Amino acid sequence: MIYEQIFHMVNVGIVILDLKLKVVKWNRWMEIHSDVSCDTLVGKSIFDFYPNLDIKWFNRSCKSVFAFGNTFFITYKLYKTIFPFKPISSFVTLFDNMCQDCIIGPLRKEDKSIEYLYIMVSDVTKIASYERKLLDMGAKDGLTNIYNRKYFETKLEEEIERCNRYKKRFSLIILDIDFFKKVNDKYGHLAGDYILKAFTKIIAKIIRTSDIFARYGGEEFCCILPETVGETALIISERIRGGIEETVFEYKKDIKIKITVSQGVAVFDNNNITKTELINLADKALYKAKKQGRNQVVIA
Amino acid sequence: MDADKNEIFTEDQKDILQEIMNIAFGNATADLSEIIDIYVILSVPDIKTISAENLDSYINNLIDLKKNTKIIEQKFFGEYNGSGLLVFPDINDDEISTILDHSDDINSNDSSEQVPVNEILIEIGNILIGACIGKITSLLNTYVTYSPPDIFPSDTSNKVCLSYHTDKDKTGLVMKTTFTFNEKNIEGFLLLLTNDESFDWLKKALGKFMESYL
Amino acid sequence: MIKSILVVDDSPIARKMLIKSLSEHGSYEITEARDGQEGVEKFSTVSPDVTFLDLTMPVLDGYDALIKIKEIDAKAIVIVVTADIQAKSIETVMGSGAFSVIKKPASPEAISGILTKSESKIKKSQG
């Protein structure tokens, strides 16, 4: 009697399935968050109600529990939606679905043979939000909210490693806002900050989701273009150049600022060069672009 | 099988233990492929008794820690008590993600995020350690419960230290098997460590196992 | 009738276990071998009616020992005893001419079943 009450009162979802994955028990926590009562489910296959679970990892785990009696500890990071429930808190906005950790393990008869399996589901949405925020804090630039230099360097190393392994190529652009110091001197540092933020927003719209755009420091930015070389890389950097050139930045409504950007592009051609050498190549091209009169793209 | 201290198990007990391990690992290999579609070859396990003070150096002699070394540990509790260590001496993230079939998993539509390598390793640990322990325990007529697997933080240290083997007088039973994933060229080894708290039970269980067949 | 049986396994315990089950079923002249090489040698000297063969063994493993035994006597009845009963391994040994495969640890029922099956096979080939 007491155990039955605890079964329904614990702040975790508990589901018990038989060998054919039919529902045997479905506790109150599951009823509340699924909006499906235990009576409706009992005796029916879990897949009738949650077809999203009829996939490899879930089947693999269940078969393994019945064959070996082992216990699976699955975190929300590996498989996002286990039971698609709404987040409990009304304030959470980061996730559309509740983030769940789950444990799948065996339940045995007196003779130690396995009769059922249990699934225990915990809500870890809050932890997931904190983790997301922490990760962002470590990887992103505080002012512009694009990636920071540390993250960029890690990504660049990974990209070089991957391209070496699979004999792929990519491009690296280094961008520098022309005469940025003048903006700061003329309109003040707050205006300068505004320009940096607005500048990154424009570029973020031009590049693709697979590209990695980061603030390298000051008014210097970097962009990794995976599997993109030659003409395509040039088209992207030209679009960036044009996009910035034609924009009139309006600071506090009455101050209109125009800027341009110079860019140096270097290609990684799995030619055994290091991260530093590649950055140097792009830097030299950028220097050339500046020297030739700014507001232009130079390929190393 | 050789002991570095006075003999804890009799010759007969060692033979039974070796045979049980052969059977358990063989059955585990078969069930992994037949039931779960995981094609892994487990070698005949090598069984040793090692004193706790020599255990760390034994393990560090086996494992040449590299940047790409991955170690997963899962503890188990019951009459049979100990831990399993799954060691991939040199494996990169892409190789890790090919071990299990993740082709229809819901998380993959979020391509901007990296493959959660540690989570995949934990699942592999759950399966491989659980399969071997599950077969051993069912032959010895018992069962165990498991702790969540842990990933050894390979970049923080250049040595493996097992914190729970602090009592130097104690002896551990180490079973080592090498595994290879078919057609994937991925290999590593699995160590099952048993504390001497389980030895009395283990001796009895070995006796019972023999009784049922002899 | 089965008179002589050869048991090839590197584990003394595994041999003991198997011999125990065999003796419960009937009385046979049993010969033991500790690895594949010794198994092949004893097979040619003893010419047993039935051979029980383990797969994972030192010196010469069960897969190769099976092939050599079948080279000596194509009609030899060889029963493979293994813990790893994957479809692939079964296919390989059946392809090499094994009579049957049984799973380790072999239950007395499995042993008695396979002995009955072997006997009828011997009767057929004699008759």
Coordinates of C-alpha atoms in Angstrom, one line a residue, chain B residues 29 31 36 58 79 100 138 157 159 165 179 181 188 196 203:
Chain B
T29 CA 29.4 -12.2 -28.3
D31 CA 23.8 -12.5 -28.1
I36 CA 21.3 -6.4 -30.8
Y58 CA 49.2 -2.9 -13.9
E79 CA 26.9 -10.5 -4.2
L100 CA 26.3 2.0 -32.7
S138 CA 23.5 -15.6 -14.8
S157 CA 46.1 13.4 -16.1
K159 CA 47.9 8.3 -15.4
H165 CA 41.3 0.8 -4.5
F179 CA 37.5 -6.7 -28.3
F181 CA 34.3 -4.4 -33.7
G188 CA 40.2 -2.0 -27.3
D196 CA 38.1 -9.4 -2.5
K203 CA 34.2 -19.5 -4.3

